[in-house]
PDB file of C-alpha atoms in Angstrom:
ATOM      1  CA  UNK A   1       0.000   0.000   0.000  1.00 66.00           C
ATOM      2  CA  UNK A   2       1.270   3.056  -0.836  1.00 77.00           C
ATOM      3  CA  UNK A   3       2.539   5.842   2.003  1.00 81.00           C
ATOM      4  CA  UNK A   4      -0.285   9.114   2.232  1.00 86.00           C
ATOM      5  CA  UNK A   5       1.366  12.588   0.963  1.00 89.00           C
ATOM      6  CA  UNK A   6       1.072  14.691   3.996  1.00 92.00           C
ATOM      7  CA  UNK A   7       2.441  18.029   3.159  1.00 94.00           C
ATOM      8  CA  UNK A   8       5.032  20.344   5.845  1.00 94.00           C
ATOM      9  CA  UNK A   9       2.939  23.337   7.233  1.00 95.00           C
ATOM     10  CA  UNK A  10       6.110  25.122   5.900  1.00 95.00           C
ATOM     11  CA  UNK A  11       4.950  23.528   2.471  1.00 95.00           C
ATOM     12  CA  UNK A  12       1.112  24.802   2.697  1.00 96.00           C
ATOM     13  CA  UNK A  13       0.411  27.254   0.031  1.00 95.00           C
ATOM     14  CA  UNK A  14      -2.459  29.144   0.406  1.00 95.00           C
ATOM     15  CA  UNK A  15      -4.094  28.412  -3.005  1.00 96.00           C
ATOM     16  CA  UNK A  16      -4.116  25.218  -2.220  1.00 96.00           C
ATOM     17  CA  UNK A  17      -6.280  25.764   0.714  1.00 96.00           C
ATOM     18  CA  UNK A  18      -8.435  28.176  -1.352  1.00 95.00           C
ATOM     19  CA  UNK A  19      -8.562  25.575  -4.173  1.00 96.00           C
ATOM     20  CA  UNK A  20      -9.367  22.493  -1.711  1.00 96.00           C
ATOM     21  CA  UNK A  21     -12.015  24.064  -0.039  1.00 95.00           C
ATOM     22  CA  UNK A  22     -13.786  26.206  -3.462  1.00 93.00           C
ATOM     23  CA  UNK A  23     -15.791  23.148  -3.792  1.00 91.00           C
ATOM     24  CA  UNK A  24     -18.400  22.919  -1.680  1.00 87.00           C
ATOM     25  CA  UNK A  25     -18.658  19.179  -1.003  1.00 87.00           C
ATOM     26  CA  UNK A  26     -15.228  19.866   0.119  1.00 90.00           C
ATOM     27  CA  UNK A  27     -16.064  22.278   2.330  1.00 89.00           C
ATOM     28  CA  UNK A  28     -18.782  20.661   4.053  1.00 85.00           C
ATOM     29  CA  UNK A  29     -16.717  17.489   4.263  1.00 87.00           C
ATOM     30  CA  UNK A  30     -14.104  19.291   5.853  1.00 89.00           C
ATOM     31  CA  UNK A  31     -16.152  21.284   8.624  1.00 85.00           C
ATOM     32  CA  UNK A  32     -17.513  18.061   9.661  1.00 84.00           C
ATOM     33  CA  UNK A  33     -13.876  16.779  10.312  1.00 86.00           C
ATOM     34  CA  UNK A  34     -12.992  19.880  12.353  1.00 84.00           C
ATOM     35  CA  UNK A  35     -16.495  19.768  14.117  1.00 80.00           C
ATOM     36  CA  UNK A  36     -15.696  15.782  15.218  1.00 75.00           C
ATOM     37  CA  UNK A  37     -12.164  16.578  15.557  1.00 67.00           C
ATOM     38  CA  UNK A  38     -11.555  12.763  14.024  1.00 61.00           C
ATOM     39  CA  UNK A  39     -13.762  10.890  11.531  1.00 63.00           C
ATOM     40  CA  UNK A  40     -13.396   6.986  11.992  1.00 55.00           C
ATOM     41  CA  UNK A  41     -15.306   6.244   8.682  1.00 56.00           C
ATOM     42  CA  UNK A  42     -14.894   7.781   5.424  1.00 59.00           C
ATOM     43  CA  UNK A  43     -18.491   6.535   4.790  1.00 58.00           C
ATOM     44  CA  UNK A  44     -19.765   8.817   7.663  1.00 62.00           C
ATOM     45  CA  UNK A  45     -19.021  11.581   5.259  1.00 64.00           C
ATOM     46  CA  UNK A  46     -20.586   9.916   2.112  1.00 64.00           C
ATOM     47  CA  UNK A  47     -23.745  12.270   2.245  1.00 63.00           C
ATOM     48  CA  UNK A  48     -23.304  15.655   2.074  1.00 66.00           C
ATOM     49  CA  UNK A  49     -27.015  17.399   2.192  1.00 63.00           C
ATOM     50  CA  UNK A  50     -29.425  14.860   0.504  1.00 66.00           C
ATOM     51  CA  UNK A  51     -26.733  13.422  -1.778  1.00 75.00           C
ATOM     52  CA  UNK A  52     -24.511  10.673  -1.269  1.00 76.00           C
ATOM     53  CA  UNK A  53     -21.125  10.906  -3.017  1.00 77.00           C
ATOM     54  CA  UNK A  54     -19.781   7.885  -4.667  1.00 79.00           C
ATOM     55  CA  UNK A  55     -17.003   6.248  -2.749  1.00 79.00           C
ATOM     56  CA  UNK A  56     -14.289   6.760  -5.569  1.00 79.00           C
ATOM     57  CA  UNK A  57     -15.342  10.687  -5.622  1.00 84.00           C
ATOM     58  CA  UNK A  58     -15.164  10.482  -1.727  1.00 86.00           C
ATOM     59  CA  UNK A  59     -11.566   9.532  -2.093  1.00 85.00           C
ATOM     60  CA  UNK A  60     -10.691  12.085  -4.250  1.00 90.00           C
ATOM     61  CA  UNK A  61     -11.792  15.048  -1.931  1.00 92.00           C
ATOM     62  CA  UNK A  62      -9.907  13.446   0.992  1.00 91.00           C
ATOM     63  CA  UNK A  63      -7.171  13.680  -1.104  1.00 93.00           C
ATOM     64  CA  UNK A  64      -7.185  17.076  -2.417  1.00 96.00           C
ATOM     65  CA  UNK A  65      -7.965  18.136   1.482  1.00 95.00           C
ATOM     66  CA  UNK A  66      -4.982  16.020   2.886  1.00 95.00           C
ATOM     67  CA  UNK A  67      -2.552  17.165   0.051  1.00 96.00           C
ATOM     68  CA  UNK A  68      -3.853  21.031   0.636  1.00 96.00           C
ATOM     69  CA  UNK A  69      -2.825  20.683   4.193  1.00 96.00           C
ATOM     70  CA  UNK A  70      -5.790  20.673   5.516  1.00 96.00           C
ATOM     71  CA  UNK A  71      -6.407  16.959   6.920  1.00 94.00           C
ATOM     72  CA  UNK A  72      -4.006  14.052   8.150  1.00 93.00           C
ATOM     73  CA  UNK A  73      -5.013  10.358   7.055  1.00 90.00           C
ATOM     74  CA  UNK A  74      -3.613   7.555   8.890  1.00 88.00           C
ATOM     75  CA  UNK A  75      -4.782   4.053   8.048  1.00 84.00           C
ATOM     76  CA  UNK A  76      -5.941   1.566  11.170  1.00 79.00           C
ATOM     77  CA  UNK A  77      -6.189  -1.266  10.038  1.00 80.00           C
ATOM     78  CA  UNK A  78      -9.343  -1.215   6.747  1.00 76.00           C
ATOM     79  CA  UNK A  79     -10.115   2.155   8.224  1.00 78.00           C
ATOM     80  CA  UNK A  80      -8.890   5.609   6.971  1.00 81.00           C
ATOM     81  CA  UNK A  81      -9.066   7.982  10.006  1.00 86.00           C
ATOM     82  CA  UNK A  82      -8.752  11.846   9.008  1.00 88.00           C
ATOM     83  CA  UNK A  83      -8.021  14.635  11.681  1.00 91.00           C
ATOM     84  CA  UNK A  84      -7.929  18.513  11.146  1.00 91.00           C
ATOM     85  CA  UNK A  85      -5.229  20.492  10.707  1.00 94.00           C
ATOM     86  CA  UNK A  86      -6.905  23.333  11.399  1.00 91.00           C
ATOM     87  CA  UNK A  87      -4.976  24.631  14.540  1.00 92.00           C
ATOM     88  CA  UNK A  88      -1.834  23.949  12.249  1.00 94.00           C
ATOM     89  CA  UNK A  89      -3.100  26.029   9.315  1.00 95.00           C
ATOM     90  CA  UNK A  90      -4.537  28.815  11.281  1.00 94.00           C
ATOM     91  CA  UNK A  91      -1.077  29.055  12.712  1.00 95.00           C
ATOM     92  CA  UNK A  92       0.460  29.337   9.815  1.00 95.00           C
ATOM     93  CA  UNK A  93      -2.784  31.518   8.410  1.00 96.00           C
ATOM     94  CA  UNK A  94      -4.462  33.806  10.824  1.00 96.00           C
ATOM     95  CA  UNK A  95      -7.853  33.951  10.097  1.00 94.00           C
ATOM     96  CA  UNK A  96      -7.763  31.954   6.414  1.00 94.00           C
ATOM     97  CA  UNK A  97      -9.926  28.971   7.751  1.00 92.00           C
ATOM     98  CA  UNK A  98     -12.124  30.817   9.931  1.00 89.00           C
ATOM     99  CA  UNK A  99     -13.245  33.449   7.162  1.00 90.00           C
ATOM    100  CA  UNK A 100     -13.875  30.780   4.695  1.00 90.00           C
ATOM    101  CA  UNK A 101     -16.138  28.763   7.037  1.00 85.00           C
ATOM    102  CA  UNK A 102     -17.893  31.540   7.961  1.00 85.00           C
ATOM    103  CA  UNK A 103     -18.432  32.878   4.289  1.00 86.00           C
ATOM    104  CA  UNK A 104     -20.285  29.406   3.614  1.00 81.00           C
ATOM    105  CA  UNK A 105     -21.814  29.747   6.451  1.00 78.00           C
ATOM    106  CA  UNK A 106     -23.606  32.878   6.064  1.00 81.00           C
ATOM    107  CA  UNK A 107     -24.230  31.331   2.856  1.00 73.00           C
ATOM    108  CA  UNK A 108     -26.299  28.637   3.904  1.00 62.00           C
ATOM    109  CA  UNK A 109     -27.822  30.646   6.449  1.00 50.00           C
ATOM    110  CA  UNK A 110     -27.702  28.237   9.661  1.00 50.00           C
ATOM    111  CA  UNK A 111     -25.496  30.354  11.514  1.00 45.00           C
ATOM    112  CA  UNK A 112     -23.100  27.273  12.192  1.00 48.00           C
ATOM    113  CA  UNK A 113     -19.982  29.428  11.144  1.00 47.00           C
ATOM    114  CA  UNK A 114     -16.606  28.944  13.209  1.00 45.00           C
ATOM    115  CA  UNK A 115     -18.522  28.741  16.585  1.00 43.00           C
ATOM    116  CA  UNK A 116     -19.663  25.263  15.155  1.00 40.00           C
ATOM    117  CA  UNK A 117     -16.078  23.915  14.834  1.00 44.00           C
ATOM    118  CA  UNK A 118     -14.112  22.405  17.148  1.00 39.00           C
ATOM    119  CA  UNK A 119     -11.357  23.415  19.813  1.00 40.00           C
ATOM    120  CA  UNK A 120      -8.066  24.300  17.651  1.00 42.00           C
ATOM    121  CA  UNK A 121      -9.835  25.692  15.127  1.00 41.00           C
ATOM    122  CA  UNK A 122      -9.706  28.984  14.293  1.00 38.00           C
ATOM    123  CA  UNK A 123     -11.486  31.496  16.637  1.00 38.00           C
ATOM    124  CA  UNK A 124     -14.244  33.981  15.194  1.00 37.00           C
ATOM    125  CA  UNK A 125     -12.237  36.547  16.487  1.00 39.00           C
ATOM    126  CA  UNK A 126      -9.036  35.547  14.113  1.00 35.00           C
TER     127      UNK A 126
END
């Protein structure tokens, strides 16, 4: 099996952040990692809204998040765990991550902007 790219935070450009997360599947995939702080399942994050993405498209977006810098993968055993690396990226960022959940959110209108993430993550006040 071949080793997961996992970028250096030194290495994290910011267009690949913006280009990782300019799709919205992406972006809703990724806000419920930072909200659970670890996914177990990749299939917990098959349905985004009322449609299910196909396993092989899942895949791809967890890999354009992970090589953006954005997630860590780490296989156990026939499961794919994925973890933020929010508090990294903010670091590294002020503010990029928390402005960019927010704008979505205020798109969608539920008011689940970067008070609905998790500790690490970014701070509405960033």
């Amino acid at each position: 099996m071949r080793p997961l790219f996992h970028p250096a935070m030194e290495d994290v450009q910011p267009e690949a952040i913006l280009h990782a997360l300019s799709d919205p599947r992406r972006a809703a995939i990724f806000a419920r990692i930072v909200g659970a702080g670890c996914v177990d399942a990749c299939s917990a994050l098959s349905a985004v809204g009322d449609r299910v993405i196909p396993k092989s498209s899942l895949s791809s977006h967890f890999k354009v998040l992970r090589e953006a810098g954005l997630i860590r993968s780490e296989r156990h055993g026939v499961e794919m765990r994925n973890y933020s690396r929010c508090a990294e990226v903010d670091t590294r960022f002020p503010g990029l991550l928390a402005a960019i959940i927010n704008a979505y959110a205020s798109g969608r209108g539920d008011g689940q902007g970067v008070s609905a993430l998790s500790s690490g993550a970014p701070s509405a006040d960033a």
